[in-house]
CSV table of C-alpha atoms and ligand atoms in Angstrom, one decimal:
chain,number,residue,atom,x,y,z
A,1,UNK,CA,-21.7,-2.7,-30.9
A,2,UNK,CA,-18.9,-3.7,-29.3
A,3,UNK,CA,-16.9,-2.1,-32.0
A,4,UNK,CA,-18.7,1.2,-32.0
A,5,UNK,CA,-17.8,1.6,-28.0
A,6,UNK,CA,-14.3,0.4,-28.6
A,7,UNK,CA,-14.3,3.8,-31.4
A,8,UNK,CA,-16.1,5.9,-28.8
A,9,UNK,CA,-13.6,5.2,-25.8
A,10,UNK,CA,-10.7,5.8,-28.1
A,11,UNK,CA,-12.1,8.9,-30.0
A,12,UNK,CA,-12.9,10.3,-26.1
A,13,UNK,CA,-8.7,11.0,-26.7
A,14,UNK,CA,-9.5,14.2,-29.0
A,15,UNK,CA,-11.7,16.0,-25.9
A,16,UNK,CA,-8.8,16.2,-23.2
A,17,UNK,CA,-10.4,17.3,-20.0
A,18,UNK,CA,-13.8,15.8,-20.9
A,19,UNK,CA,-15.8,14.8,-17.9
A,20,UNK,CA,-19.0,11.9,-18.3
A,21,UNK,CA,-22.3,11.9,-17.3
A,22,UNK,CA,-22.7,8.3,-15.9
A,23,UNK,CA,-26.0,8.6,-14.2
A,24,UNK,CA,-29.5,8.0,-15.8
A,25,UNK,CA,-32.5,9.3,-16.7
A,26,UNK,CA,-33.5,12.3,-14.8
A,27,UNK,CA,-30.4,12.3,-13.0
A,28,UNK,CA,-28.4,12.4,-15.9
A,29,UNK,CA,-30.4,15.6,-17.2
A,30,UNK,CA,-29.7,17.3,-13.7
A,31,UNK,CA,-25.8,16.5,-13.7
A,32,UNK,CA,-25.2,17.7,-17.4
A,33,UNK,CA,-27.1,20.7,-16.4
A,34,UNK,CA,-24.9,21.5,-13.5
A,35,UNK,CA,-21.7,20.5,-15.7
A,36,UNK,CA,-23.0,23.0,-18.4
A,37,UNK,CA,-23.2,26.0,-15.6
A,38,UNK,CA,-19.7,25.0,-14.5
A,39,UNK,CA,-18.7,25.1,-18.3
A,40,UNK,CA,-16.9,22.2,-18.2
A,41,UNK,CA,-14.5,21.9,-21.2
A,42,UNK,CA,-16.2,19.0,-22.6
A,43,UNK,CA,-19.3,16.6,-21.5
A,44,UNK,CA,-19.4,12.8,-22.6
A,45,UNK,CA,-22.9,11.4,-22.1
A,46,UNK,CA,-24.8,14.9,-21.6
A,47,UNK,CA,-28.1,14.0,-21.6
A,48,UNK,CA,-31.8,16.0,-22.5
A,49,UNK,CA,-35.3,14.8,-22.1
A,50,UNK,CA,-37.6,16.9,-23.7
A,51,UNK,CA,-41.3,16.2,-24.4
A,52,UNK,CA,-40.8,12.1,-24.5
A,53,UNK,CA,-37.8,12.3,-26.2
A,54,UNK,CA,-34.3,11.8,-24.9
A,55,UNK,CA,-30.8,12.0,-26.1
A,56,UNK,CA,-27.1,11.3,-25.1
A,57,UNK,CA,-24.3,13.3,-26.7
A,58,UNK,CA,-21.0,11.3,-27.3
A,59,UNK,CA,-19.3,15.1,-26.6
A,60,UNK,CA,-20.9,18.6,-26.2
A,61,UNK,CA,-17.5,20.8,-26.0
A,62,UNK,CA,-17.8,24.3,-24.9
A,63,UNK,CA,-16.6,26.9,-27.3
A,64,UNK,CA,-15.4,29.9,-25.7
A,65,UNK,CA,-14.8,31.9,-29.1
A,66,UNK,CA,-18.8,31.6,-29.4
A,67,UNK,CA,-20.1,31.0,-26.2
A,68,UNK,CA,-21.8,27.9,-27.6
A,69,UNK,CA,-22.3,24.2,-27.2
A,70,UNK,CA,-20.6,22.2,-30.3
A,71,UNK,CA,-22.4,19.1,-30.5
A,72,UNK,CA,-20.0,15.9,-31.5
A,73,UNK,CA,-21.4,12.5,-32.7
A,74,UNK,CA,-18.9,9.7,-33.5
A,75,UNK,CA,-19.6,6.6,-35.7
A,76,UNK,CA,-17.4,3.9,-36.4
A,77,UNK,CA,-18.1,4.5,-40.2
A,78,UNK,CA,-14.8,5.1,-42.0
A,79,UNK,CA,-16.3,6.7,-45.0
A,80,UNK,CA,-18.3,10.0,-45.5
A,81,UNK,CA,-19.9,9.0,-48.6
A,82,UNK,CA,-23.3,10.8,-49.7
A,83,UNK,CA,-25.4,7.1,-49.3
A,84,UNK,CA,-27.5,5.6,-46.6
A,85,UNK,CA,-25.0,5.4,-43.9
A,86,UNK,CA,-24.3,9.1,-44.0
A,87,UNK,CA,-27.7,10.2,-44.1
A,88,UNK,CA,-28.4,8.0,-41.2
A,89,UNK,CA,-26.2,9.5,-39.0
A,90,UNK,CA,-26.8,13.3,-40.1
A,91,UNK,CA,-30.5,12.1,-39.4
A,92,UNK,CA,-29.0,11.0,-36.1
A,93,UNK,CA,-27.5,14.4,-35.0
A,94,UNK,CA,-30.2,16.0,-36.5
A,95,UNK,CA,-32.5,14.5,-33.7
A,96,UNK,CA,-30.1,15.0,-31.0
A,97,UNK,CA,-29.6,19.2,-32.3
A,98,UNK,CA,-33.7,19.4,-32.5
A,99,UNK,CA,-34.1,17.6,-28.8
A,100,UNK,CA,-31.5,19.7,-27.7
A,101,UNK,CA,-32.8,23.1,-29.5
A,102,UNK,CA,-36.3,22.6,-27.6
A,103,UNK,CA,-34.5,22.2,-24.4
A,104,UNK,CA,-32.8,25.6,-25.0
A,105,UNK,CA,-29.6,24.4,-25.1
A,106,UNK,CA,-27.3,27.3,-27.1
A,107,UNK,CA,-25.8,24.9,-30.0
A,108,UNK,CA,-23.3,25.9,-32.0
A,109,UNK,CA,-21.7,23.6,-34.6
A,110,UNK,CA,-22.4,19.8,-35.4
A,111,UNK,CA,-19.9,17.5,-36.1
A,112,UNK,CA,-19.0,14.3,-37.4
A,113,UNK,CA,-16.3,12.3,-36.0
A,114,UNK,CA,-15.5,9.0,-38.2
A,115,UNK,CA,-12.5,6.8,-38.9
A,116,UNK,CA,-10.0,8.2,-41.3
A,117,UNK,CA,-9.9,5.6,-44.0
A,118,UNK,CA,-6.6,7.2,-45.3
A,119,UNK,CA,-4.8,6.1,-41.7
A,120,UNK,CA,-2.4,3.4,-41.7
A,121,UNK,CA,-0.8,2.5,-38.2
A,122,UNK,CA,2.8,2.7,-37.8
A,123,UNK,CA,3.7,2.2,-34.3
A,124,UNK,CA,1.2,3.6,-31.5
A,125,UNK,CA,-2.2,4.8,-32.6
A,126,UNK,CA,-1.9,8.4,-33.9
A,127,UNK,CA,-5.5,9.9,-32.7
A,128,UNK,CA,-5.5,12.7,-34.1
A,129,UNK,CA,-4.8,11.0,-37.6
A,130,UNK,CA,-6.8,7.9,-37.1
A,131,UNK,CA,-10.0,10.3,-36.7
A,132,UNK,CA,-11.7,12.8,-39.4
A,133,UNK,CA,-14.1,15.4,-38.2
A,134,UNK,CA,-16.7,16.8,-40.5
A,135,UNK,CA,-18.6,20.1,-39.7
A,136,UNK,CA,-21.9,18.8,-41.1
A,137,UNK,CA,-24.3,21.8,-39.5
A,138,UNK,CA,-25.6,22.6,-42.6
A,139,UNK,CA,-26.7,19.2,-43.3
A,140,UNK,CA,-28.2,19.0,-40.2
A,141,UNK,CA,-30.0,22.1,-40.6
A,142,UNK,CA,-31.7,20.8,-43.6
A,143,UNK,CA,-32.4,17.6,-42.1
A,144,UNK,CA,-34.3,18.4,-38.8
A,145,UNK,CA,-37.6,20.1,-40.5
A,146,UNK,CA,-38.0,17.0,-42.3
A,147,UNK,CA,-37.4,14.8,-39.3
A,148,UNK,CA,-39.2,16.4,-36.6
A,149,UNK,CA,-42.6,15.6,-37.9
A,150,UNK,CA,-41.3,11.6,-38.2
A,151,UNK,CA,-40.3,12.0,-34.5
A,152,UNK,CA,-43.7,13.0,-33.5
A,153,UNK,CA,-45.2,9.7,-35.6
A,154,UNK,CA,-42.8,8.0,-34.0
A,155,UNK,CA,-43.6,8.9,-30.7
A,156,UNK,CA,-47.5,8.8,-31.2
A,157,UNK,CA,-47.1,4.9,-32.9
A,158,UNK,CA,-45.1,3.4,-29.7
A,159,UNK,CA,-47.3,4.8,-27.3
A,160,UNK,CA,-50.3,3.0,-28.3
A,161,UNK,CA,-51.9,1.2,-26.5
A,162,UNK,CA,-52.8,-1.9,-29.1
A,163,UNK,CA,-50.4,-3.0,-32.0
A,164,UNK,CA,-51.9,-1.5,-35.0
A,165,UNK,CA,-53.1,-4.7,-37.6
A,166,UNK,CA,-51.6,-4.5,-40.9
A,167,UNK,CA,-48.1,-5.6,-40.3
A,168,UNK,CA,-44.7,-3.7,-41.2
A,169,UNK,CA,-43.5,-2.0,-44.3
A,170,UNK,CA,-40.8,-4.5,-44.8
A,171,UNK,CA,-43.7,-6.3,-46.3
A,172,UNK,CA,-42.4,-4.1,-49.6
A,173,UNK,CA,-38.7,-5.0,-49.0
A,174,UNK,CA,-37.2,-8.1,-50.2
A,175,UNK,CA,-35.8,-11.0,-47.5
A,176,UNK,CA,-32.5,-9.6,-46.5
A,177,UNK,CA,-34.3,-5.8,-45.6
A,178,UNK,CA,-36.5,-7.9,-42.9
A,179,UNK,CA,-35.6,-8.1,-39.1
A,180,UNK,CA,-36.1,-10.9,-37.2
A,181,UNK,CA,-39.6,-9.4,-36.1
A,182,UNK,CA,-40.9,-9.9,-39.2
A,183,UNK,CA,-42.7,-13.5,-39.2
A,184,UNK,CA,-44.7,-12.0,-36.0
A,185,UNK,CA,-45.7,-8.4,-37.6
A,186,UNK,CA,-46.7,-10.3,-41.1
A,187,UNK,CA,-48.0,-13.9,-39.9
A,188,UNK,CA,-50.0,-14.3,-43.3
A,189,UNK,CA,-46.5,-14.1,-45.5
A,190,UNK,CA,-45.2,-17.7,-45.9
A,191,UNK,CA,-41.8,-18.1,-44.7
A,192,UNK,CA,-40.5,-19.0,-48.4
A,193,UNK,CA,-42.3,-16.1,-50.1
A,194,UNK,CA,-42.3,-13.5,-52.8
A,195,UNK,CA,-39.8,-11.6,-50.7
A,196,UNK,CA,-37.1,-14.5,-51.8
A,197,UNK,CA,-37.4,-13.9,-55.1
A,198,UNK,CA,-33.4,-13.7,-56.4
A,199,UNK,CA,-32.8,-10.0,-57.0
A,200,UNK,CA,-36.4,-8.8,-57.5
A,201,UNK,CA,-37.1,-5.3,-58.0
A,202,UNK,CA,-39.0,-3.9,-55.8
A,203,UNK,CA,-41.9,-2.2,-57.9
A,204,UNK,CA,-42.4,-5.9,-59.0
A,205,UNK,CA,-42.6,-6.9,-55.3
A,206,UNK,CA,-44.8,-4.2,-54.5
A,207,UNK,CA,-46.9,-4.9,-57.6
A,208,UNK,CA,-47.0,-8.5,-56.3
A,209,UNK,CA,-47.8,-7.9,-52.9
A,210,UNK,CA,-50.9,-5.1,-53.9
A,211,UNK,CA,-52.1,-8.0,-55.6
A,212,UNK,CA,-52.0,-9.8,-52.3
A,213,UNK,CA,-49.5,-12.8,-54.0
A,214,UNK,CA,-47.5,-13.5,-51.3
A,215,UNK,CA,-46.5,-17.3,-51.9
A,216,UNK,CA,-44.8,-18.2,-54.8
A,217,UNK,CA,-47.3,-20.6,-56.1
A,218,UNK,CA,-49.5,-17.4,-56.7
A,219,UNK,CA,-46.7,-16.1,-59.1
A,220,UNK,CA,-46.9,-16.4,-62.8
A,221,UNK,CA,-43.4,-15.7,-64.3
A,222,UNK,CA,-44.6,-14.8,-68.1
A,223,UNK,CA,-47.4,-12.5,-66.2
A,224,UNK,CA,-45.9,-11.0,-63.5
A,225,UNK,CA,-42.7,-10.2,-66.0
A,226,UNK,CA,-40.1,-11.7,-64.0
A,227,UNK,CA,-36.5,-12.2,-65.1
A,228,UNK,CA,-35.6,-15.8,-66.5
A,229,UNK,CA,-33.7,-16.9,-63.3
A,230,UNK,CA,-36.0,-15.3,-61.3
A,231,UNK,CA,-38.9,-17.3,-63.8
A,232,UNK,CA,-36.9,-21.0,-62.8
A,233,UNK,CA,-36.6,-20.3,-59.0
A,234,UNK,CA,-40.2,-19.6,-59.2
A,235,UNK,CA,-40.8,-23.1,-61.8
A,236,UNK,CA,-38.6,-24.8,-59.5
A,237,UNK,CA,-40.4,-24.2,-56.2
A,238,UNK,CA,-43.8,-24.6,-58.4
A,239,UNK,CA,-42.8,-28.1,-59.8
A,240,UNK,CA,-40.5,-29.2,-56.8
A,241,UNK,CA,-38.3,-30.6,-59.4
A,242,UNK,CA,-34.6,-30.0,-59.9
A,243,UNK,CA,-33.3,-28.6,-63.0
A,244,UNK,CA,-30.0,-30.0,-64.0
A,245,UNK,CA,-27.6,-28.9,-67.1
A,246,UNK,CA,-25.3,-32.0,-66.9
A,247,UNK,CA,-23.5,-30.4,-69.8
A,248,UNK,CA,-22.0,-27.2,-67.9
A,249,UNK,CA,-21.5,-28.7,-64.8
A,250,UNK,CA,-19.2,-31.5,-66.7
A,251,UNK,CA,-17.6,-28.8,-68.4
A,252,UNK,CA,-16.6,-27.0,-65.2
A,253,UNK,CA,-15.4,-30.2,-63.7
A,254,UNK,CA,-13.3,-30.7,-67.0
A,255,UNK,CA,-11.2,-27.9,-66.3
A,256,UNK,CA,-10.3,-28.1,-63.1
A,257,UNK,CA,-6.7,-29.7,-62.4
A,258,UNK,CA,-5.8,-32.0,-60.0
A,259,UNK,CA,-4.7,-31.8,-57.4
A,260,UNK,CA,-7.8,-29.7,-56.3
A,261,UNK,CA,-7.6,-27.4,-53.4
A,262,UNK,CA,-10.9,-26.9,-51.4
A,263,UNK,CA,-9.6,-23.7,-50.0
A,264,UNK,CA,-11.2,-21.1,-47.4
A,265,UNK,CA,-10.1,-18.4,-45.1
A,266,UNK,CA,-11.1,-16.6,-42.0
A,267,UNK,CA,-10.5,-13.1,-41.6
A,268,UNK,CA,-11.0,-10.1,-39.0
A,269,UNK,CA,-11.6,-6.5,-39.8
A,270,UNK,CA,-11.5,-4.6,-36.6
A,271,UNK,CA,-12.2,-0.7,-36.5
A,272,UNK,CA,-9.3,0.5,-35.0
A,273,UNK,CA,-5.8,-0.9,-36.4
A,274,UNK,CA,-4.2,-3.5,-34.3
A,275,UNK,CA,-1.2,-4.3,-35.9
A,276,UNK,CA,1.0,-1.9,-37.8
A,277,UNK,CA,0.4,-1.1,-41.8
A,278,UNK,CA,-3.5,-1.8,-41.4
A,279,UNK,CA,-6.1,0.5,-41.6
A,280,UNK,CA,-9.4,1.2,-40.1
A,281,UNK,CA,-11.2,-1.9,-41.2
A,282,UNK,CA,-9.0,-3.9,-43.3
A,283,UNK,CA,-9.2,-7.7,-42.8
A,284,UNK,CA,-6.6,-9.6,-40.6
A,285,UNK,CA,-6.4,-13.2,-42.3
A,286,UNK,CA,-6.3,-15.8,-39.3
A,287,UNK,CA,-7.4,-19.1,-40.5
A,288,UNK,CA,-7.2,-21.3,-43.6
A,289,UNK,CA,-8.9,-24.4,-44.4
A,290,UNK,CA,-7.7,-26.8,-47.5
A,291,UNK,CA,-9.2,-30.1,-48.2
A,292,UNK,CA,-6.6,-31.8,-50.8
A,293,UNK,CA,-7.6,-34.4,-53.5
A,294,UNK,CA,-4.9,-35.4,-55.6
A,295,UNK,CA,-6.7,-37.3,-58.3
A,296,UNK,CA,-10.2,-38.9,-58.4
A,297,UNK,CA,-10.9,-41.3,-55.7
A,298,UNK,CA,-7.6,-40.2,-53.9
A,299,UNK,CA,-7.6,-40.0,-50.4
A,300,UNK,CA,-9.0,-36.6,-49.1
A,301,UNK,CA,-6.0,-35.2,-47.0
A,302,UNK,CA,-6.8,-32.3,-45.0
A,303,UNK,CA,-4.2,-29.4,-43.3
A,304,UNK,CA,-5.3,-26.2,-41.9
A,305,UNK,CA,-3.7,-23.6,-40.0
A,306,UNK,CA,-5.0,-21.2,-37.2
A,307,UNK,CA,-3.4,-18.3,-35.8
A,308,UNK,CA,-3.2,-18.0,-32.2
A,309,UNK,CA,-1.2,-15.1,-30.7
A,310,UNK,CA,-2.4,-11.5,-30.5
A,311,UNK,CA,0.0,-10.5,-33.3
A,312,UNK,CA,-0.1,-10.2,-37.3
A,313,UNK,CA,-0.7,-13.4,-38.9
A,314,UNK,CA,-0.1,-12.3,-42.4
A,315,UNK,CA,3.2,-13.4,-42.8
A,316,UNK,CA,2.4,-16.7,-41.4
A,317,UNK,CA,-0.6,-17.2,-43.3
A,318,UNK,CA,1.7,-16.6,-46.7
A,319,UNK,CA,4.4,-19.2,-45.6
A,320,UNK,CA,2.0,-21.5,-44.9
A,321,UNK,CA,0.4,-21.5,-47.8
A,322,UNK,CA,3.1,-21.2,-50.1
A,323,UNK,CA,4.4,-24.5,-48.2
A,324,UNK,CA,1.8,-26.5,-49.1
A,325,UNK,CA,0.6,-24.7,-52.5
A,326,UNK,CA,2.5,-25.5,-55.6
A,327,UNK,CA,0.0,-26.5,-58.8
A,328,UNK,CA,-3.6,-27.2,-59.3
A,329,UNK,CA,-7.2,-25.5,-59.1
A,330,UNK,CA,-8.1,-23.7,-56.0
A,331,UNK,CA,-11.5,-24.4,-55.6
A,332,UNK,CA,-13.7,-21.8,-53.7
A,333,UNK,CA,-16.7,-20.4,-52.9
A,334,UNK,CA,-17.7,-16.8,-54.4
A,335,UNK,CA,-14.7,-15.8,-55.7
A,336,UNK,CA,-14.9,-12.2,-56.3
A,337,UNK,CA,-14.4,-11.9,-52.3
A,338,UNK,CA,-11.8,-14.5,-52.0
A,339,UNK,CA,-9.5,-12.9,-54.8
A,340,UNK,CA,-10.4,-9.3,-53.3
A,341,UNK,CA,-9.4,-10.3,-50.2
A,342,UNK,CA,-5.9,-11.7,-51.3
A,343,UNK,CA,-5.1,-8.7,-53.1
A,344,UNK,CA,-6.3,-6.2,-51.3
A,345,UNK,CA,-5.7,-7.3,-47.7
A,346,UNK,CA,-2.3,-10.1,-47.9
A,347,UNK,CA,-0.6,-9.5,-51.1
A,348,UNK,CA,-0.4,-5.3,-51.2
A,349,UNK,CA,0.9,-5.9,-47.6
A,350,UNK,CA,3.4,-8.5,-48.2
A,351,UNK,CA,5.2,-7.3,-52.0
A,352,UNK,CA,7.4,-10.4,-51.5
A,353,UNK,CA,5.0,-12.6,-52.0
A,354,UNK,CA,3.1,-11.2,-54.4
A,355,UNK,CA,4.1,-13.7,-56.8
A,356,UNK,CA,2.7,-16.4,-55.2
A,357,UNK,CA,-0.7,-15.0,-54.3
A,358,UNK,CA,-0.9,-13.9,-58.2
A,359,UNK,CA,-0.6,-17.6,-59.1
A,360,UNK,CA,-2.5,-18.7,-56.0
A,361,UNK,CA,-5.7,-16.0,-57.6
A,362,UNK,CA,-5.1,-17.1,-61.4
A,363,UNK,CA,-6.0,-21.0,-60.0
A,364,UNK,CA,-8.9,-20.6,-58.6
A,365,UNK,CA,-12.1,-22.2,-60.0
A,366,UNK,CA,-15.6,-20.5,-58.1
A,367,UNK,CA,-17.9,-23.6,-57.6
A,368,UNK,CA,-20.5,-21.1,-56.6
A,369,UNK,CA,-20.4,-20.1,-59.8
A,370,UNK,CA,-22.7,-23.2,-60.8
A,371,UNK,CA,-25.6,-22.4,-58.9
A,372,UNK,CA,-25.0,-18.8,-59.7
A,373,UNK,CA,-25.6,-19.3,-63.4
A,374,UNK,CA,-28.5,-22.0,-62.8
A,375,UNK,CA,-26.8,-25.0,-64.1
A,376,UNK,CA,-27.9,-26.4,-61.3
A,377,UNK,CA,-31.5,-25.7,-59.8
A,378,UNK,CA,-33.2,-26.7,-56.8
A,379,UNK,CA,-36.2,-25.9,-55.2
A,380,UNK,CA,-34.4,-26.2,-51.6
A,381,UNK,CA,-31.8,-23.7,-52.3
A,382,UNK,CA,-35.1,-21.2,-52.2
A,383,UNK,CA,-33.3,-18.9,-54.9
A,384,UNK,CA,-30.0,-18.4,-53.1
A,385,UNK,CA,-26.3,-19.6,-54.0
A,386,UNK,CA,-24.5,-19.6,-50.3
A,387,UNK,CA,-22.9,-22.7,-49.6
A,388,UNK,CA,-25.1,-22.8,-46.8
A,389,UNK,CA,-28.4,-23.1,-48.4
A,390,UNK,CA,-26.9,-25.2,-51.1
A,391,UNK,CA,-24.8,-28.3,-49.0
A,392,UNK,CA,-27.9,-29.4,-47.0
A,393,UNK,CA,-30.0,-30.6,-50.5
A,394,UNK,CA,-26.6,-31.5,-52.0
A,395,UNK,CA,-24.9,-33.5,-49.1
A,396,UNK,CA,-27.8,-34.3,-46.2
A,397,UNK,CA,-25.1,-35.5,-44.1
A,398,UNK,CA,-23.2,-32.7,-43.3
A,399,UNK,CA,-24.2,-29.4,-41.0
A,400,UNK,CA,-23.3,-26.2,-39.5
A,401,UNK,CA,-26.2,-26.4,-37.4
A,402,UNK,CA,-24.5,-28.4,-34.4
A,403,UNK,CA,-21.1,-26.6,-34.7
A,404,UNK,CA,-20.5,-24.0,-31.9
A,405,UNK,CA,-19.4,-21.5,-34.6
A,406,UNK,CA,-22.4,-21.1,-37.2
A,407,UNK,CA,-20.9,-18.2,-39.6
A,408,UNK,CA,-18.1,-16.2,-40.4
A,409,UNK,CA,-18.7,-13.0,-38.7
A,410,UNK,CA,-19.1,-15.2,-35.4
A,411,UNK,CA,-15.8,-17.1,-36.3
A,412,UNK,CA,-14.1,-13.5,-37.0
A,413,UNK,CA,-15.1,-12.2,-33.7
A,414,UNK,CA,-14.4,-15.2,-31.7
A,415,UNK,CA,-10.8,-15.5,-33.2
A,416,UNK,CA,-10.6,-11.7,-31.3
A,417,UNK,CA,-11.8,-13.2,-27.9
A,418,UNK,CA,-9.4,-16.0,-28.5
A,419,UNK,CA,-6.4,-13.7,-29.1
A,420,UNK,CA,-7.2,-11.1,-26.0
A,421,UNK,CA,-4.4,-11.6,-23.2
A,422,UNK,CA,-7.3,-11.6,-20.6
A,423,UNK,CA,-9.1,-14.9,-22.6
A,424,UNK,CA,-8.4,-17.8,-20.3
A,425,UNK,CA,-5.9,-20.9,-21.5
A,426,UNK,CA,-8.8,-22.9,-20.9
A,427,UNK,CA,-11.3,-20.7,-22.7
A,428,UNK,CA,-8.4,-20.2,-25.9
A,429,UNK,CA,-8.3,-23.7,-26.1
A,430,UNK,CA,-12.0,-24.2,-26.7
A,431,UNK,CA,-12.3,-21.2,-28.9
A,432,UNK,CA,-9.2,-22.7,-31.3
A,433,UNK,CA,-11.2,-26.3,-31.4
A,434,UNK,CA,-14.1,-24.4,-32.4
A,435,UNK,CA,-12.5,-22.3,-35.3
A,436,UNK,CA,-10.9,-25.4,-36.6
A,437,UNK,CA,-14.3,-27.4,-36.5
A,438,UNK,CA,-16.2,-24.3,-38.6
A,439,UNK,CA,-13.6,-23.9,-41.4
A,440,UNK,CA,-12.8,-27.4,-41.8
A,441,UNK,CA,-16.3,-27.9,-42.6
A,442,UNK,CA,-16.4,-25.2,-44.8
A,443,UNK,CA,-13.7,-26.4,-46.8
A,444,UNK,CA,-15.4,-30.5,-46.5
A,445,UNK,CA,-18.6,-29.1,-47.9
A,446,UNK,CA,-17.2,-28.2,-51.1
A,447,UNK,CA,-15.5,-31.1,-51.6
A,448,UNK,CA,-19.2,-32.6,-50.7
A,449,UNK,CA,-20.8,-30.9,-52.8
A,450,UNK,CA,-17.8,-31.0,-56.0
A,451,UNK,CA,-18.1,-34.8,-55.2
A,452,UNK,CA,-21.8,-34.9,-55.8
A,453,UNK,CA,-21.4,-33.2,-59.0
A,454,UNK,CA,-18.7,-35.4,-60.2
A,455,UNK,CA,-20.6,-38.5,-59.8
A,456,UNK,CA,-23.8,-37.0,-61.0
A,457,UNK,CA,-21.9,-36.3,-64.4
A,458,UNK,CA,-19.9,-39.4,-64.1
A,459,UNK,CA,-23.7,-41.4,-63.4
A,460,UNK,CA,-22.5,-42.7,-60.2
A,461,UNK,CA,-25.2,-41.4,-58.3
A,462,UNK,CA,-29.1,-41.3,-59.9
A,463,UNK,CA,-29.9,-38.1,-61.3
A,464,UNK,CA,-32.6,-36.5,-58.2
A,465,UNK,CA,-36.5,-37.9,-59.4
A,466,UNK,CA,-37.5,-35.7,-61.4
A,467,UNK,CA,-35.0,-33.7,-62.8
A,468,UNK,CA,-36.0,-32.4,-65.9
A,469,UNK,CA,-33.1,-32.2,-67.9
A,470,UNK,CA,-31.6,-35.6,-68.9
A,471,UNK,CA,-27.8,-36.2,-68.4
A,472,UNK,CA,-26.2,-35.9,-71.8
A,473,UNK,CA,-22.7,-36.3,-71.5
A,474,UNK,CA,-20.1,-37.7,-69.4
A,475,UNK,CA,-17.5,-36.0,-67.3
A,476,UNK,CA,-14.1,-37.0,-68.5
A,477,UNK,CA,-12.7,-35.8,-65.1
B,501,SF4,S1,-39.4,-6.2,-40.7
B,501,SF4,FE1,-38.6,-5.0,-39.1
B,501,SF4,S2,-37.3,-3.3,-40.0
B,501,SF4,FE2,-38.8,-4.1,-41.0
B,501,SF4,S3,-40.6,-2.6,-40.8
B,501,SF4,FE3,-40.5,-4.7,-39.5
B,501,SF4,S4,-40.3,-4.3,-37.7
B,501,SF4,FE4,-39.2,-2.7,-38.9
């Protein structure tokens, strides 16, 4: 939301002479009517209320050639692909246009103002190049008759005195599509349910829901035609027994070369490019953590880097990494993201370090792959492979719960807050401490998972009780 507000405030520079309606409710409508009567060239937050609907425009611009008002909607998106986002944006404008037509506003063209992903900052921001403006009038005209019945239905729904029974529509959607009120609206659905079956297709999910099957206990993987991996997830829950392929895990561990570098980084992607060489939403790498194990049974070393000033950290990140790493396996969680990130966000911008990053990327080994390939299945993972789901099961002593920062998005927002000139020195110190704790835990968690697997395949620890695969081989790592 903050980024959206920031984008809007920059976009206002495209409209010289604009006046903002700063009042609310019916006073805002009165002010809008007055400014329109005065033919103010641009009105920000022009407000209309008709028949229970209220809209506030980002910018309404008087066109003296057509004697009509053109509507501009500013979005923080940087692409205009024909995807759901674009559909949502056009729908948003169609809603505004519908209400304004009912308010008898002489409406001209409708425009979507969005960030230009081709823009690369070089010196001061070039506002004209930073934004693209697309005429979406035709698409809006097509959408209006589609959405007007939905507007009426939404109004009727929201005005009901009692809440309609029967849950909400997301009962047919997978877990990642649910909002935080899902449990409230669908109290009959268990916390871990058919919605959590990994990559379940919506028709299979709908089939289960239609049969009133919500709990995994009621699922028959064969009868309900689940994929092999989905079936494994369901069976792991039903039997509450892990399934471990020690051969595959052992092979993976043998392929690693010491020293082992457990690596993770944090990055921030501002909508408005903050430094030269950056485009909208290009990631700024600002922190990394490395836990290093030079030999089996050796002492774990920790090296970290955090950029604490308001400047581009890329060069400092690259230099520090080069200082530490020369050879050995770089162990990450979700290598596709890490590699793409490094290629697209550091190596491309710093070609003089490209050779080093090619080597660094080439040494990467993805610990998550073992879990994606289901060489280790545990009901406690709940069908997920994120480190935050795997860690508490395999290394229960580690937890993110007590940290001030719990996930990557929060970390990047905190970094941006930390380097802001207005943040006090004391606050900066506190944020730096929290960021280091968070990033450090990510790599220590990877080490803990590796250590658990290493001990397991070397028969240093016992297989979990009831595990369905016998250990067949010892690791030679
Ligand atoms: S889960 Fe949330 S987003 Fe989904 S239908 Fe229910 S209320 Fe709407």
